[in-house]
CSV table of C-alpha atoms in Angstrom, one decimal:
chain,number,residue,atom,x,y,z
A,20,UNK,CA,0.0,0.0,0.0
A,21,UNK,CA,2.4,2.2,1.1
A,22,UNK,CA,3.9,2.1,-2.2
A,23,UNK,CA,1.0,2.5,-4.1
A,24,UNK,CA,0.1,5.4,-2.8
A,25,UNK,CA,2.2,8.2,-4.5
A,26,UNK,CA,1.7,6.4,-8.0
A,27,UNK,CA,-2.1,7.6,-7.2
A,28,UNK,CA,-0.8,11.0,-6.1
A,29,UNK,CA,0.9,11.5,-9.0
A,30,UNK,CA,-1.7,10.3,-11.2
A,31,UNK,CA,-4.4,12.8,-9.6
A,32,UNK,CA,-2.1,15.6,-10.1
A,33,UNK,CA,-1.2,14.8,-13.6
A,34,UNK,CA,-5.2,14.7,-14.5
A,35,UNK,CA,-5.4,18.1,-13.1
A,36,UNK,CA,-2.5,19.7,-15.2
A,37,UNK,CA,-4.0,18.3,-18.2
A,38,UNK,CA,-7.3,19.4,-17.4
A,39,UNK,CA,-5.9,23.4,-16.7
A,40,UNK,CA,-4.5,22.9,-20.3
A,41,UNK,CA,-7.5,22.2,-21.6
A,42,UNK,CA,-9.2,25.0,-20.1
A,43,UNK,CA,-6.6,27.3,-21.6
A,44,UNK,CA,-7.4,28.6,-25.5
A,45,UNK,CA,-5.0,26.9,-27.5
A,46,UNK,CA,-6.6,27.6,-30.6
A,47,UNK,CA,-5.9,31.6,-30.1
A,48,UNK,CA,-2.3,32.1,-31.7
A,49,UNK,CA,0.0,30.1,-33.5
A,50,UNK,CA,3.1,30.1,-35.3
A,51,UNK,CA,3.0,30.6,-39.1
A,52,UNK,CA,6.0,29.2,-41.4
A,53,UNK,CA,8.6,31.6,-42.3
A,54,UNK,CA,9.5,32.2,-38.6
A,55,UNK,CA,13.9,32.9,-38.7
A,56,UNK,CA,15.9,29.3,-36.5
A,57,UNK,CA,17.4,31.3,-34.0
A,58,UNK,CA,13.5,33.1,-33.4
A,59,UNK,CA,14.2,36.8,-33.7
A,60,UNK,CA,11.5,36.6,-36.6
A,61,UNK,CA,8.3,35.0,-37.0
A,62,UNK,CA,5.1,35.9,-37.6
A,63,UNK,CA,1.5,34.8,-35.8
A,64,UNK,CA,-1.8,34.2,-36.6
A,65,UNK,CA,-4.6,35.7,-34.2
A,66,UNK,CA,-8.0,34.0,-33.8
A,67,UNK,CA,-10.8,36.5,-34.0
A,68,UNK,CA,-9.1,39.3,-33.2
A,69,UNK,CA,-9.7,42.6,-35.1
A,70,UNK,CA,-7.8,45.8,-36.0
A,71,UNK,CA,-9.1,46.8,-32.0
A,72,UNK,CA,-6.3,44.9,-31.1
A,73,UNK,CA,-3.8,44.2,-33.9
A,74,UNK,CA,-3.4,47.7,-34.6
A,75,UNK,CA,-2.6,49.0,-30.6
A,76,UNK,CA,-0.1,45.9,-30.4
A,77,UNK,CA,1.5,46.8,-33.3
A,78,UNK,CA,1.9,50.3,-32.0
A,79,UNK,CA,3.1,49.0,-28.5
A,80,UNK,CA,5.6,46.4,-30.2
A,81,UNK,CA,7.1,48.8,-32.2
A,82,UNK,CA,8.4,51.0,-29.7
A,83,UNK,CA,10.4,48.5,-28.1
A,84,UNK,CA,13.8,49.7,-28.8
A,85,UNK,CA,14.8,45.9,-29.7
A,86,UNK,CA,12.3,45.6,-32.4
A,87,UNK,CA,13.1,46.3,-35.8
A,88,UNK,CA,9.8,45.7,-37.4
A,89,UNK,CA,6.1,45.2,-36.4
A,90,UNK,CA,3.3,44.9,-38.9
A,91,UNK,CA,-0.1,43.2,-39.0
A,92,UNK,CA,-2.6,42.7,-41.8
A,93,UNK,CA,-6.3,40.6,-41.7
A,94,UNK,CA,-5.8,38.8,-44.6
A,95,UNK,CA,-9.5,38.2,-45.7
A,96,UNK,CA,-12.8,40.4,-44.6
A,97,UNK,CA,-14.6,37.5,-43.7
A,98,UNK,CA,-12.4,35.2,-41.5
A,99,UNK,CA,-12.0,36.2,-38.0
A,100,UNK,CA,-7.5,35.9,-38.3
A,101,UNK,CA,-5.1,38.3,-37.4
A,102,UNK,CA,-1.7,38.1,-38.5
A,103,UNK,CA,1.2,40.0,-36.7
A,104,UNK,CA,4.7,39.8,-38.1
A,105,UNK,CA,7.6,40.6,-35.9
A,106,UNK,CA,11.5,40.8,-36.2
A,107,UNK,CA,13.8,41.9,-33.7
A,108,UNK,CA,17.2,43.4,-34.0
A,109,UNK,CA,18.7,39.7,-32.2
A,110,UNK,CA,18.6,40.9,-28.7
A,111,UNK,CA,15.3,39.4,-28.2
A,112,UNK,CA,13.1,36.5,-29.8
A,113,UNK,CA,9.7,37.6,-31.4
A,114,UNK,CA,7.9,35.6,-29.0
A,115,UNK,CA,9.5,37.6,-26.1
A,116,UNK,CA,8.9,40.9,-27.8
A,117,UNK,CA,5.4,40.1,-28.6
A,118,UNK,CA,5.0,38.9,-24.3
A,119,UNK,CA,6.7,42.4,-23.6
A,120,UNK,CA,4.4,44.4,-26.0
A,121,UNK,CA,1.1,42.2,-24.4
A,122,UNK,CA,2.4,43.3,-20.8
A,123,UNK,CA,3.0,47.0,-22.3
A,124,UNK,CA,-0.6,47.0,-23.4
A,125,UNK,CA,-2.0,46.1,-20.1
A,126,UNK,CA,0.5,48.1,-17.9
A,127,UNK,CA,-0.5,51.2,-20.7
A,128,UNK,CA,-4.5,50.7,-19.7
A,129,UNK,CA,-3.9,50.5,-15.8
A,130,UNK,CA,-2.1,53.5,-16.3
A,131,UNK,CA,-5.0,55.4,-18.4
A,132,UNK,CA,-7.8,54.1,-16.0
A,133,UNK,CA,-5.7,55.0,-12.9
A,134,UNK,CA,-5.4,58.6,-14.4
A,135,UNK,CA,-9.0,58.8,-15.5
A,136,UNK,CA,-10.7,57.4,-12.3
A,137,UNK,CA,-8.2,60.2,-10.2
A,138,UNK,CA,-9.5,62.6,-12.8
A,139,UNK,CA,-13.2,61.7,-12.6
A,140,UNK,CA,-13.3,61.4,-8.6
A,141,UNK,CA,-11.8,64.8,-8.1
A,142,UNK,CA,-14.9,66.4,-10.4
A,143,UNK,CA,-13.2,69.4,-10.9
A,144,UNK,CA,-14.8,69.5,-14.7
A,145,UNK,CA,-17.3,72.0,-15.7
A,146,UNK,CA,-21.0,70.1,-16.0
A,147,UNK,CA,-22.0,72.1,-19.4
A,148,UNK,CA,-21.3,72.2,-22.7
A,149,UNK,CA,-17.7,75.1,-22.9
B,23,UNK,CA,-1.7,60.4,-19.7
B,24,UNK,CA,-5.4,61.8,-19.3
B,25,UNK,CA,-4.6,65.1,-18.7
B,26,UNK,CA,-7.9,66.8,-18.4
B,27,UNK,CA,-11.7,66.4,-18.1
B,28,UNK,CA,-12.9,69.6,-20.3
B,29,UNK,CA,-17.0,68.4,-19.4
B,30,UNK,CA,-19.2,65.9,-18.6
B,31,UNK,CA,-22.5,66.9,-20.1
B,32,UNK,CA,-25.3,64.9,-17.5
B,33,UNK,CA,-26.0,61.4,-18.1
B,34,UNK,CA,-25.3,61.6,-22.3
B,35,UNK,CA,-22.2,63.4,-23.4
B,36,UNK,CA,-18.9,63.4,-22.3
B,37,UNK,CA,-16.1,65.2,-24.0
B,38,UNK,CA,-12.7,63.8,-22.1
B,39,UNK,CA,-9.6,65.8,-23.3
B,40,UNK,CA,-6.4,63.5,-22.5
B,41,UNK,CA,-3.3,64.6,-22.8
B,42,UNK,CA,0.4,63.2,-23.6
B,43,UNK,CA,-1.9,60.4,-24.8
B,44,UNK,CA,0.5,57.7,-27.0
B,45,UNK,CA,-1.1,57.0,-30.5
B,46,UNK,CA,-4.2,57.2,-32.7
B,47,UNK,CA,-3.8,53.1,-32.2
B,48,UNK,CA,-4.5,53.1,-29.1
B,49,UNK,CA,-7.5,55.9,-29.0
B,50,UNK,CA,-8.9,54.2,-31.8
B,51,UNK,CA,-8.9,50.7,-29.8
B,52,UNK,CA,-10.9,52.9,-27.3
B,53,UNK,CA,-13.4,53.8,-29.8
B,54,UNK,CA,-14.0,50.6,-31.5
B,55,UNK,CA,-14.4,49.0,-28.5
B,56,UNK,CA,-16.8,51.6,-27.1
B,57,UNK,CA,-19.0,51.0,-30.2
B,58,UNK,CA,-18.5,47.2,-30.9
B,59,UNK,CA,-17.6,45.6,-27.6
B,60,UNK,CA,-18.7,47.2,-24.7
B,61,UNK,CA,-21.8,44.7,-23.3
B,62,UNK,CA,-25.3,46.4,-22.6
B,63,UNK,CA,-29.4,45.0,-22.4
B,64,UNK,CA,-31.6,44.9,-25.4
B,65,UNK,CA,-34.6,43.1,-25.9
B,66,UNK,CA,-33.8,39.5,-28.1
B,67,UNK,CA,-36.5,37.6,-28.0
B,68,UNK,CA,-40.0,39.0,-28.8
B,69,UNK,CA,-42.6,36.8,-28.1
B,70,UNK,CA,-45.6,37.8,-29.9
B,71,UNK,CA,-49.7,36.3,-28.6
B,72,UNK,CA,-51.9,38.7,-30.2
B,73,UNK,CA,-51.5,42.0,-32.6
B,74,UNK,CA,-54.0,43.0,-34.8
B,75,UNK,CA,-52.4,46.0,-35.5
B,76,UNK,CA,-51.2,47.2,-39.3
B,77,UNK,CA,-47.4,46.9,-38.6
B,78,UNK,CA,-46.2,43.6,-38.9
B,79,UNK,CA,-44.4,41.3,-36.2
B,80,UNK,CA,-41.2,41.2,-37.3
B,81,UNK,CA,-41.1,45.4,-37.8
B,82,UNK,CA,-42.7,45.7,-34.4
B,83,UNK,CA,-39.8,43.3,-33.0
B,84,UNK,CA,-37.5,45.2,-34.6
B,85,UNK,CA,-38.5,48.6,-33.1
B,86,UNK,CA,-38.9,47.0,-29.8
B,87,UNK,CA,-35.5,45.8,-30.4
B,88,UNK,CA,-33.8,49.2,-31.0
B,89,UNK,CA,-35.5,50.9,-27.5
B,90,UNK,CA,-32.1,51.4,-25.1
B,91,UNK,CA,-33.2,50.5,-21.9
B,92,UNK,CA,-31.7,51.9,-18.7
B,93,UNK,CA,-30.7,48.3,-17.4
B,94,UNK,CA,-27.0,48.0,-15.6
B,95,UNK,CA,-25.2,45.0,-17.6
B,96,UNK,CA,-23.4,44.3,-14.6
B,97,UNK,CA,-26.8,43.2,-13.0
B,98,UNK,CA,-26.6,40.4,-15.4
B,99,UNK,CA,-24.9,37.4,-16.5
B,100,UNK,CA,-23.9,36.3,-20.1
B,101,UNK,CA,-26.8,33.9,-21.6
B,102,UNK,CA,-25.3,30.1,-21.8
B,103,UNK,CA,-26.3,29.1,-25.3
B,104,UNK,CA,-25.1,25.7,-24.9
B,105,UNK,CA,-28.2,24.9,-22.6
B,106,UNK,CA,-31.6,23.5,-23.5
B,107,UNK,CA,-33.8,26.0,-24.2
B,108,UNK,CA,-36.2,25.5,-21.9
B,109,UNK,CA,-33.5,26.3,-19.0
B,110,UNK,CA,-31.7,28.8,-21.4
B,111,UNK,CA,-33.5,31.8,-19.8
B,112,UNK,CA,-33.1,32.9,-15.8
B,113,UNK,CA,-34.0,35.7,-13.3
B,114,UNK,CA,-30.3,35.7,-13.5
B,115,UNK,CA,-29.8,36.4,-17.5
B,116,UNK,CA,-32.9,37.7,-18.5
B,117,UNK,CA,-35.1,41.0,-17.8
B,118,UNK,CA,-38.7,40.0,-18.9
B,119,UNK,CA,-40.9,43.1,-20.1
B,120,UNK,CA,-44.4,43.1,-21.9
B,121,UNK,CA,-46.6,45.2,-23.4
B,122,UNK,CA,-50.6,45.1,-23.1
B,123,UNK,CA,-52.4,47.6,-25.0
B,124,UNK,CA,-55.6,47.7,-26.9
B,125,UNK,CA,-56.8,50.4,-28.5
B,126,UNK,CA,-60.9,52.0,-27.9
B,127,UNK,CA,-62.7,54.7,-28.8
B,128,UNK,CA,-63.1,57.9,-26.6
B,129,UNK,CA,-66.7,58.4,-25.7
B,130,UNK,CA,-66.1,61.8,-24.2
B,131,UNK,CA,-64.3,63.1,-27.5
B,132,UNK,CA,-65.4,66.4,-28.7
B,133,UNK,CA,-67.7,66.7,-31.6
B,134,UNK,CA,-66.1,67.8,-35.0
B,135,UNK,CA,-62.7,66.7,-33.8
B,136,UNK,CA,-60.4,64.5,-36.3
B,137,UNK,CA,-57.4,64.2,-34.0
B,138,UNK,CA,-56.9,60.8,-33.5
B,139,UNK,CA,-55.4,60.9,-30.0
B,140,UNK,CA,-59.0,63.0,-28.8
B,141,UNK,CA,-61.2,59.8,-30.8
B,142,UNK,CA,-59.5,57.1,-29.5
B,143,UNK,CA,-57.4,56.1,-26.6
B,144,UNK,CA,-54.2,54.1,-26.8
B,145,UNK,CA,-54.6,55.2,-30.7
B,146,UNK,CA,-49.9,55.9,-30.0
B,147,UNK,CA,-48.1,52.8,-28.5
B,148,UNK,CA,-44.6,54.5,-26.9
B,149,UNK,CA,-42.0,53.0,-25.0
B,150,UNK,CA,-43.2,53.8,-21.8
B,151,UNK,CA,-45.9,50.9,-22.3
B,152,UNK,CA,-43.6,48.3,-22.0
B,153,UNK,CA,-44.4,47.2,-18.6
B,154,UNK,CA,-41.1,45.3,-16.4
B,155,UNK,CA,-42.4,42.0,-15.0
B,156,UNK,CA,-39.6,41.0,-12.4
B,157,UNK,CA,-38.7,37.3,-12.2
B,158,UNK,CA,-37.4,35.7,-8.9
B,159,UNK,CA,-35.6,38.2,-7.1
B,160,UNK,CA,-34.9,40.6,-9.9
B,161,UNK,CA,-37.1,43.5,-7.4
B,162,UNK,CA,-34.6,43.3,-4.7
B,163,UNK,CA,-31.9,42.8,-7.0
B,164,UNK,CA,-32.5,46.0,-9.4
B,165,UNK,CA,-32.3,49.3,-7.8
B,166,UNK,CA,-33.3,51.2,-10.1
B,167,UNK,CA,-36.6,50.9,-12.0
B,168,UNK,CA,-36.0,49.0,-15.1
B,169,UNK,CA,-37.7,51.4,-17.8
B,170,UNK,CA,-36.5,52.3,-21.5
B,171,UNK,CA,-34.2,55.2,-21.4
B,172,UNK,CA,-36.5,57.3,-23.0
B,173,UNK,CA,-40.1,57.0,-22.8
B,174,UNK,CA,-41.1,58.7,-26.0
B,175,UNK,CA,-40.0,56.4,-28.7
B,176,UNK,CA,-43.1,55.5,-31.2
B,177,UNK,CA,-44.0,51.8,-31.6
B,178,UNK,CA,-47.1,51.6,-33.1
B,179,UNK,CA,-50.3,53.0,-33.7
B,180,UNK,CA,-53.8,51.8,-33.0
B,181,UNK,CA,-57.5,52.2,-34.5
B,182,UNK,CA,-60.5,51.2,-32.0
B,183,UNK,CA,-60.4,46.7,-32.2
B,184,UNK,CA,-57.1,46.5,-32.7
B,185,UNK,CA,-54.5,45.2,-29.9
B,186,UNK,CA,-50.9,44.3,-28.9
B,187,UNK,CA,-49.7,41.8,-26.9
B,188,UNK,CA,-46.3,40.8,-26.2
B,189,UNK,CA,-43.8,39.6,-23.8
B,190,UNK,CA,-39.9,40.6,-24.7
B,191,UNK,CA,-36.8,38.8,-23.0
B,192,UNK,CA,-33.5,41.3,-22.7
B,193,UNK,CA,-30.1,39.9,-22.8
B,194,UNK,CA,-26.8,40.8,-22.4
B,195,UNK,CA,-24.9,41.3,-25.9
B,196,UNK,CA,-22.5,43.0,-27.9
B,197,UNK,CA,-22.5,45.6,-30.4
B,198,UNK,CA,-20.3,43.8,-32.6
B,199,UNK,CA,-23.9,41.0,-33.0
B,200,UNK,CA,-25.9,43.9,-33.2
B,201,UNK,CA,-26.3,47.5,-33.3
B,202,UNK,CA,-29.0,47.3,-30.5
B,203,UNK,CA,-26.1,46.2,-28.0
B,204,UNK,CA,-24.2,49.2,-28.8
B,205,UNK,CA,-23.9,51.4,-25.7
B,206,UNK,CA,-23.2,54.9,-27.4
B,207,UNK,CA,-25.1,56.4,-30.0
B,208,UNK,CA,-21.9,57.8,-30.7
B,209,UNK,CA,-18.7,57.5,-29.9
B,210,UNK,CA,-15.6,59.6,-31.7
B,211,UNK,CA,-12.4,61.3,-31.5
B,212,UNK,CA,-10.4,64.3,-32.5
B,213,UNK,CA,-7.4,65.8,-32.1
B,214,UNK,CA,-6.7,69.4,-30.6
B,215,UNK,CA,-7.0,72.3,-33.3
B,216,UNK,CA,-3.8,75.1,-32.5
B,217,UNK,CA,-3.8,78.2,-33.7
B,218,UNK,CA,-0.3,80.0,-33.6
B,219,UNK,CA,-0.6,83.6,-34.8
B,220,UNK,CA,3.6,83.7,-35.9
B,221,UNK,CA,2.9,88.3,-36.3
B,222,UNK,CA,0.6,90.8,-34.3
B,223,UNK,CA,-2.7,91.5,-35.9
B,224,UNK,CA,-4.1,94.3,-34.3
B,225,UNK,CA,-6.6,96.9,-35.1
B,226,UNK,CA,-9.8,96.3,-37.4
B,227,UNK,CA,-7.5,93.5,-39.2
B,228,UNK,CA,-7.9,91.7,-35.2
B,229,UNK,CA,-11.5,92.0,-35.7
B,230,UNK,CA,-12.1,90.5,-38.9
B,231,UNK,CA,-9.2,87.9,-37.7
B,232,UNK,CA,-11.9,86.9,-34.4
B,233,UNK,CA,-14.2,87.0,-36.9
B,234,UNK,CA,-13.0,84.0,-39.1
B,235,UNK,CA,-13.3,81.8,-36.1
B,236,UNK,CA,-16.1,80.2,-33.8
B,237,UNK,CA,-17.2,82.5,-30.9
B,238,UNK,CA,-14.4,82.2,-27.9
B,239,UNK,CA,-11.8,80.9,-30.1
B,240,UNK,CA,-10.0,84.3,-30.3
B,241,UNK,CA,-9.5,87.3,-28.1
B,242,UNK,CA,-8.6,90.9,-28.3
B,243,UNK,CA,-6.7,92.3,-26.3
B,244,UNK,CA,-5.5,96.1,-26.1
B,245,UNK,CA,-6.6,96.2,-29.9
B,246,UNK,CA,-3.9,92.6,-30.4
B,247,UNK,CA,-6.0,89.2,-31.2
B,248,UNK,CA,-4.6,86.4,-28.9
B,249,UNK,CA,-5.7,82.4,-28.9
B,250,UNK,CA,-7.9,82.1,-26.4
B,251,UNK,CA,-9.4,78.9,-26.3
B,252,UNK,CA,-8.2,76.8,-29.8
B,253,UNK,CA,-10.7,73.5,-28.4
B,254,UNK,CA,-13.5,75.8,-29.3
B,255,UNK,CA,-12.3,76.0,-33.2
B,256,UNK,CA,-14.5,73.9,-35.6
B,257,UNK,CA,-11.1,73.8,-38.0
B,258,UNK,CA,-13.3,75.6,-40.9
B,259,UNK,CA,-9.8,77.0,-41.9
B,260,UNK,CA,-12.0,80.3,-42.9
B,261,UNK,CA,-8.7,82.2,-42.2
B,262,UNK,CA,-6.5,81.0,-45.2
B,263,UNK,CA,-9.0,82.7,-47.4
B,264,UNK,CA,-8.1,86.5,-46.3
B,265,UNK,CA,-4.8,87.4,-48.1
B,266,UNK,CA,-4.2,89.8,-45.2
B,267,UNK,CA,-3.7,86.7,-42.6
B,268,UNK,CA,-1.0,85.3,-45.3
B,269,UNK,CA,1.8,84.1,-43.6
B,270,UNK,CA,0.7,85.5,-39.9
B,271,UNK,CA,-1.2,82.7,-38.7
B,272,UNK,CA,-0.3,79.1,-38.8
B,273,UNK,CA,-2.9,76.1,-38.0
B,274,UNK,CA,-2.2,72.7,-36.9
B,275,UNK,CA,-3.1,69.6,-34.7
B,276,UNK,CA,-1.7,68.6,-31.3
B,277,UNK,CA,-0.5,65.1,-32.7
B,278,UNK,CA,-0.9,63.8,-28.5
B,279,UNK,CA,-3.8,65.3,-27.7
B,280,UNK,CA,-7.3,63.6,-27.9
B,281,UNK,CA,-11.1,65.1,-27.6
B,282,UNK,CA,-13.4,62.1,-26.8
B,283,UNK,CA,-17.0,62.7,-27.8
B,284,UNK,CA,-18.7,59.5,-25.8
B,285,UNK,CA,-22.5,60.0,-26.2
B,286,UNK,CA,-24.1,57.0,-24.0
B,287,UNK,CA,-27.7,55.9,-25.3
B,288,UNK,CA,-29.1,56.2,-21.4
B,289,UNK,CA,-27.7,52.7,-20.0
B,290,UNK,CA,-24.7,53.9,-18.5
B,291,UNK,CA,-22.8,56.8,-18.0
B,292,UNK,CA,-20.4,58.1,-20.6
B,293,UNK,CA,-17.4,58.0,-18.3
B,294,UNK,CA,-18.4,54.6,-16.9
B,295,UNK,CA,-18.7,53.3,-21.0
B,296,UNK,CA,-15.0,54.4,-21.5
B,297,UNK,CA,-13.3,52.9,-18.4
B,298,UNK,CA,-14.9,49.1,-19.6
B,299,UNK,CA,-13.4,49.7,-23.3
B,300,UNK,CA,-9.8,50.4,-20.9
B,301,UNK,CA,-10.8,46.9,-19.1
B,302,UNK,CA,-12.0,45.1,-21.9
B,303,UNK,CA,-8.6,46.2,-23.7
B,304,UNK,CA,-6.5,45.1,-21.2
B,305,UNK,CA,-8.1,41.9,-20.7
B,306,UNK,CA,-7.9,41.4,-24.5
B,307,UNK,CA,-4.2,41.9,-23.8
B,308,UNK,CA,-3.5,39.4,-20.4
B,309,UNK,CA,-5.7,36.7,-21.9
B,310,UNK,CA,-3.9,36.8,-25.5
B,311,UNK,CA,-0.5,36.9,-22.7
B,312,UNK,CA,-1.6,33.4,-21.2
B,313,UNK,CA,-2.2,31.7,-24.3
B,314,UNK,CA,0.0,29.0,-25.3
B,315,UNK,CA,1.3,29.7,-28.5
B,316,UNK,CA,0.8,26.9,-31.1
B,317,UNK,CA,2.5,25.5,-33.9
């Protein structure tokens, strides 16, 4: 028995990594071809996902100093994709300067509804139209 | 980053200045995502017993549809379409609302009259009919009285025999489904206008110069025109047509500086509609973050 019992304990924790995994999307973004061996380039295809998003990550990507290009296209009206391209200078891989840009974006909004919300709770805004 | 609140009209219109703001990207995230994401109530399912009036079912639907109601979307959850059906629809998901309304005629009208809100009564069908029929505990749970956001929108009209009756389930949606979802009836950006005046105009040329722009936009003072509040300016560029301004006055944009015009359609407040599209960006941006990325 005594054994046994840590074969079962690893089992149970096991089922409950592969059942996180499956709750996480893993449809969203992938890879494309074309991506550069060492990683510094590659491009990735967005599931539904607009220009809402691809355009302000573009933005954000491309003013990390590391990254030499950032560009995004939807490459047919009617399907839901995003593709993002990006290619960094070597100091970073694409995937790491795509992470950095999504942590940008998020730090970026805090930041904006910190402001706004001190702004909006001090009411020091005239009520009617200037 | 927002530098300043320039007003917040009550209830409707908000114009938010921000200031040292990064990029048109990111404003226009804002925008789209005020417009197209931003969750809010609208009827979805119309339920039709009787109507016997001349406008059809699916038009009536339709305009019933369209009525913003003044229903908080946090109040509700997200409608799980993978249930059944019949357990689809909960005092958790759904705000139920009918309308009852037969039209008569008006015994008391006055003699010789041919207005037909004097002959008949309910003869006009308005927004305001739509009666709220809370479900479970929806009474305790709703503060505020659940009601269209305005009361006056035409639905239909009536001749004496003819009658509505109805029953309308609201859900939470999007506006990127439907326009009906959309919390603004508009929602827009624009940058701020500068004016530079690069020589002195003074005199009757500082007149005509005042003249050339909106009411407030310029000053005089001592006789010498001065910039006095360049957000007023429509940007009708009137002022390149006067060969005497040639060369003394020079208009632009502040490249950094956005005007938001956020007018809400009475279900939230404008400033309340433009700090989800902030959260609905950013979680946009941490859930993208935690995705594995395939091959």
């Amino acid at each position: 028995m005594s054994v046994e019992e840590p074969v079962k304990d690893v089992d149970v924790s096991m089922q409950d990594d592969e059942e996180q995994e499956e709750q996480l999307d893993t449809e969203k973004i992938k890879i494309l071809p074309g991506a550069t061996e060492d990683g510094t380039a590659a491009s990735f295809q967005i599931l539904d996902e607009d220009h809402t998003l691809g355009n302000a990550l573009r933005y954000i990507i491309m003013k990390n100093p590391d990254v030499e290009f950032c560009g995004y296209s939807i490459p047919h009206p009617s399907e839901t994709k995003l593709n993002i391209r990006i290619q960094t200078y070597g100091d970073m891989t694409a995937v790491e300067a795509l992470h950095k840009g999504l942590d940008d974006l998020s730090d970026m909004c805090t930041h904006i509804e910190d402001k706004f919300a001190e702004k909006i709770n001090k009411a020091d805004y005239p009520k009617e139209e200037p | 980053m927002v530098d300043n609140i320039v007003h917040i009209e009550q209830d409707r219109v908000t114009n938010t200045v921000s200031n040292d703001y990064p990029d048109t990207s990111i404003s226009n995230a804002f925008r789209r995502i005020m417009i197209s994401e931003v969750p809010s109530v609208a009827a979805e399912q119309v339920y039709i017993f009787n109507n016997t009036s001349v406008i059809q079912d699916e038009v009536l639907a339709h305009r019933i549809g369209l009525i913003p109601l003044k229903i908080d979307p946090d109040l509700l959850n997200w409608v799980d379409n993978s249930v059944d059906e019949s357990d689809k629809f909960t005092d958790a998901n759904t705000v139920v609302m009918t309308l009852d309304v037969s039209c008569t005629k008006n015994p008391n009208a006055p003699k010789n009259s041919t207005d037909p809100k004097e002959l008949y009564r309910n003869s006009s069908i308005y927004a305001r009919d739509l009666k709220f029929e809370p479900q479970g505990n929806q009474l305790e749970n709703f503060k505020n009285p659940i009601e269209p956001a305005d009361p006056d929108i035409l639905l239909a009209k009536l001749r004496p025999g003819q009658e509505i009756s109805l029953r309308i389930h609201c859900v939470l949606g999007i506006g990127s489904d439907h326009a009906k979802f959309s919390p603004v009836s508009t929602a827009s950006y624009r940058l701020l206008p500068t004016i530079d005046i690069i020589e002195p105009i003074r005199g009757d040329d500082a007149k005509k110069f005042q003249k050339c722009f909106p009411t407030g936009v310029i000053g005089i003072n001592n006789g010498e025109a001065f910039v006095k509040d360049s957000r007023r300016d429509t940007v009708s560029r009137e002022v390149l047509r006067h060969e005497e301004f040639n060369g003394k006055v020079k208009l632009g944009r502040k490249r950094n500086h956005f005007i938001f015009n956020v007018e809400s359609t009475g279900a939230m407040s404008p400033e309340e509609i433009f700090f989800k599209s902030v959260r609905i960006l950013k979680n946009k941006a941490e859930y993208l973050r935690n995705c594995p990325i395939g091959r």
